[in-house]
mmCIF file of C-alpha atoms in Angstrom:
data_model
loop_
_atom_site.group_PDB
_atom_site.id
_atom_site.type_symbol
_atom_site.label_atom_id
_atom_site.label_comp_id
_atom_site.label_asym_id
_atom_site.label_seq_id
_atom_site.Cartn_x
_atom_site.Cartn_y
_atom_site.Cartn_z
ATOM 1 C CA MET A 17 160.153 88.824 200.710
ATOM 2 C CA LYS A 18 161.594 91.556 198.720
ATOM 3 C CA ASN A 19 160.140 95.118 198.804
ATOM 4 C CA GLY A 20 161.811 95.905 195.493
ATOM 5 C CA VAL A 21 161.030 95.904 191.610
ATOM 6 C CA ASN A 22 160.321 93.076 189.259
ATOM 7 C CA LEU A 23 163.139 93.055 187.133
ATOM 8 C CA LEU A 24 164.398 90.895 183.797
ATOM 9 C CA VAL A 25 167.992 90.645 183.902
ATOM 10 C CA ASP A 26 170.346 89.629 180.759
ATOM 11 C CA SER A 27 172.946 87.191 180.935
ATOM 12 C CA ASN A 28 175.450 89.728 180.885
ATOM 13 C CA ILE A 29 174.399 90.665 184.502
ATOM 14 C CA LEU A 30 174.352 87.336 185.951
ATOM 15 C CA ILE A 31 177.561 86.496 184.567
ATOM 16 C CA PHE A 32 178.910 89.925 186.262
ATOM 17 C CA TRP A 33 177.365 89.198 189.346
ATOM 18 C CA LEU A 34 179.389 85.539 189.421
ATOM 19 C CA SER A 35 182.050 87.014 188.675
ATOM 20 C CA GLY A 36 182.056 89.065 191.607
ATOM 21 C CA ASN A 37 180.356 92.342 190.499
ATOM 22 C CA LEU A 38 179.151 94.313 194.251
ATOM 23 C CA ASN A 39 177.287 96.928 192.205
ATOM 24 C CA VAL A 40 174.925 94.119 190.624
ATOM 25 C CA ALA A 41 174.942 91.634 193.589
ATOM 26 C CA GLN A 42 172.669 94.730 194.969
ATOM 27 C CA ILE A 43 170.474 94.967 192.352
ATOM 28 C CA LEU A 44 169.620 91.328 192.575
ATOM 29 C CA SER A 45 169.419 91.401 196.506
ATOM 30 C CA GLU A 46 166.918 93.801 196.229
ATOM 31 C CA ASN A 47 164.663 93.476 193.715
ATOM 32 C CA ILE A 48 162.633 90.569 192.328
ATOM 33 C CA ILE A 49 164.546 89.008 189.478
ATOM 34 C CA TYR A 50 163.516 86.678 186.357
ATOM 35 C CA TYR A 51 165.670 85.414 183.872
ATOM 36 C CA SER A 52 164.695 83.947 180.534
ATOM 37 C CA ILE A 53 165.722 80.214 179.911
ATOM 38 C CA ILE A 54 168.146 81.392 177.418
ATOM 39 C CA THR A 55 169.910 83.138 180.187
ATOM 40 C CA GLU A 56 170.773 79.786 181.616
ATOM 41 C CA ILE A 57 171.912 78.545 179.033
ATOM 42 C CA GLU A 58 174.845 81.131 178.262
ATOM 43 C CA ILE A 59 175.716 80.990 182.021
ATOM 44 C CA LYS A 60 175.992 77.127 182.133
ATOM 45 C CA GLY A 61 177.868 77.278 178.808
ATOM 46 C CA HIS A 62 180.029 80.254 179.642
ATOM 47 C CA ALA A 63 183.682 80.093 179.629
ATOM 48 C CA SER A 64 184.716 80.687 183.417
ATOM 49 C CA PHE A 65 182.033 78.080 184.604
ATOM 50 C CA ILE A 66 183.659 75.476 182.424
ATOM 51 C CA SER A 67 185.472 73.614 185.539
ATOM 52 C CA GLU A 68 183.738 70.850 187.303
ATOM 53 C CA GLU A 69 184.404 73.047 190.310
ATOM 54 C CA GLU A 70 182.593 76.030 188.696
ATOM 55 C CA LYS A 71 179.653 74.150 186.853
ATOM 56 C CA ILE A 72 177.668 73.751 190.231
ATOM 57 C CA LYS A 73 178.037 77.382 190.459
ATOM 58 C CA PRO A 74 175.289 78.733 188.150
ATOM 59 C CA ASP A 75 172.817 76.068 189.733
ATOM 60 C CA LYS A 76 173.462 77.592 192.951
ATOM 61 C CA VAL A 77 172.483 81.150 191.327
ATOM 62 C CA LEU A 78 169.621 80.179 189.765
ATOM 63 C CA ILE A 79 167.995 78.466 191.942
ATOM 64 C CA ARG A 80 167.382 82.124 193.938
ATOM 65 C CA PHE A 81 165.638 83.701 190.973
ATOM 66 C CA ASN A 82 162.189 83.224 188.625
ATOM 67 C CA LYS A 83 163.305 81.354 185.280
ATOM 68 C CA ILE A 84 161.002 82.238 182.140
ATOM 69 C CA ASN A 85 160.737 79.520 179.421
ATOM 70 C CA LEU A 86 160.449 80.176 176.022
ATOM 71 C CA THR A 87 156.602 80.441 174.644
ATOM 72 C CA GLU A 88 154.609 81.435 171.589
ATOM 73 C CA GLU A 89 154.114 85.050 173.502
ATOM 74 C CA ILE A 90 157.871 85.346 173.207
ATOM 75 C CA LYS A 91 158.701 83.335 170.288
ATOM 76 C CA GLU A 92 156.485 85.677 167.614
ATOM 77 C CA PRO A 93 158.170 89.055 168.970
ATOM 78 C CA ALA A 94 161.543 87.607 169.082
ATOM 79 C CA ILE A 95 161.651 86.822 165.534
ATOM 80 C CA GLU A 96 160.589 90.063 164.737
ATOM 81 C CA TYR A 97 163.450 91.819 166.875
ATOM 82 C CA LYS A 98 165.900 89.737 165.366
ATOM 83 C CA ILE A 99 164.906 90.680 161.907
ATOM 84 C CA GLN A 100 163.901 94.513 162.528
ATOM 85 C CA TYR A 101 166.810 95.100 165.321
ATOM 86 C CA ASN A 102 169.413 92.909 163.760
ATOM 87 C CA LEU A 103 169.615 91.285 167.364
ATOM 88 C CA LYS A 104 171.502 87.859 168.020
ATOM 89 C CA THR A 105 169.069 84.852 168.767
ATOM 90 C CA PRO A 106 169.361 85.169 172.674
ATOM 91 C CA ASP A 107 169.071 88.882 173.035
ATOM 92 C CA ALA A 108 166.270 88.874 170.633
ATOM 93 C CA ILE A 109 164.683 86.092 172.883
ATOM 94 C CA ILE A 110 165.363 87.953 176.369
ATOM 95 C CA ALA A 111 163.948 90.935 175.006
ATOM 96 C CA ALA A 112 160.687 89.637 173.629
ATOM 97 C CA ALA A 113 160.651 88.086 177.189
ATOM 98 C CA ALA A 114 160.940 91.645 178.704
ATOM 99 C CA ARG A 115 157.700 92.970 176.637
ATOM 100 C CA SER A 116 155.591 89.990 176.708
ATOM 101 C CA LEU A 117 155.727 89.768 180.607
ATOM 102 C CA ARG A 118 156.356 93.640 180.953
ATOM 103 C CA LEU A 119 159.090 93.687 182.920
ATOM 104 C CA PRO A 120 161.775 96.435 182.801
ATOM 105 C CA LEU A 121 165.383 94.578 181.201
ATOM 106 C CA ILE A 122 168.420 95.369 182.537
ATOM 107 C CA THR A 123 171.344 94.820 180.315
ATOM 108 C CA ALA A 124 175.023 95.696 179.721
ATOM 109 C CA ASP A 125 174.349 95.350 175.927
ATOM 110 C CA LYS A 126 173.688 99.132 174.463
ATOM 111 C CA LYS A 127 172.284 97.165 171.083
ATOM 112 C CA VAL A 128 169.200 96.351 172.958
ATOM 113 C CA LEU A 129 168.593 100.023 174.175
ATOM 114 C CA GLN A 130 167.017 100.334 170.502
ATOM 115 C CA VAL A 131 164.448 97.633 170.674
ATOM 116 C CA GLU A 132 161.117 99.533 170.979
ATOM 117 C CA ASN A 133 157.916 98.896 173.194
ATOM 118 C CA ILE A 134 160.258 97.780 176.313
ATOM 119 C CA ILE A 135 161.845 99.605 179.341
ATOM 120 C CA THR A 136 165.498 99.288 179.065
ATOM 121 C CA VAL A 137 167.981 99.592 182.029
ATOM 122 C CA LEU A 138 171.517 99.866 180.935
ATOM 123 C CA PHE A 139 174.126 98.694 183.631
ATOM 124 C CA THR A 140 177.680 99.581 183.162
ATOM 125 C CA PRO A 141 180.166 97.029 184.649
ATOM 126 C CA GLU A 142 182.868 99.894 185.264
ATOM 127 C CA ASN A 143 180.588 100.888 188.113
ATOM 128 C CA ASN A 144 181.503 98.202 190.350
#
């Protein structure tokens, strides 16, 4: 059992990890990780994982973590965030999941930092 904190990871964090970022690997190995179903859609459809060989990579990774499905409690604030902060739909849903579940969100997307009522940790990929 991991002794770290509960964290919700944005799609870009898992993409960095799948691309070999060692700092992300350490964060993921030391903490209890949650991801949104939106993240699953984004990483499985990411250009890096289109080849037949690469398609299995996300499945092997995601099974290690806790999936958050889209619920009414996430949908309503996601709509608010989309309007109020002009976020893309996936970002609004992931931010709303962080709010709904009271989980800190780790992201490389600076635009998400403006969302109030969630704890956001900015990850800078250059720190690898």
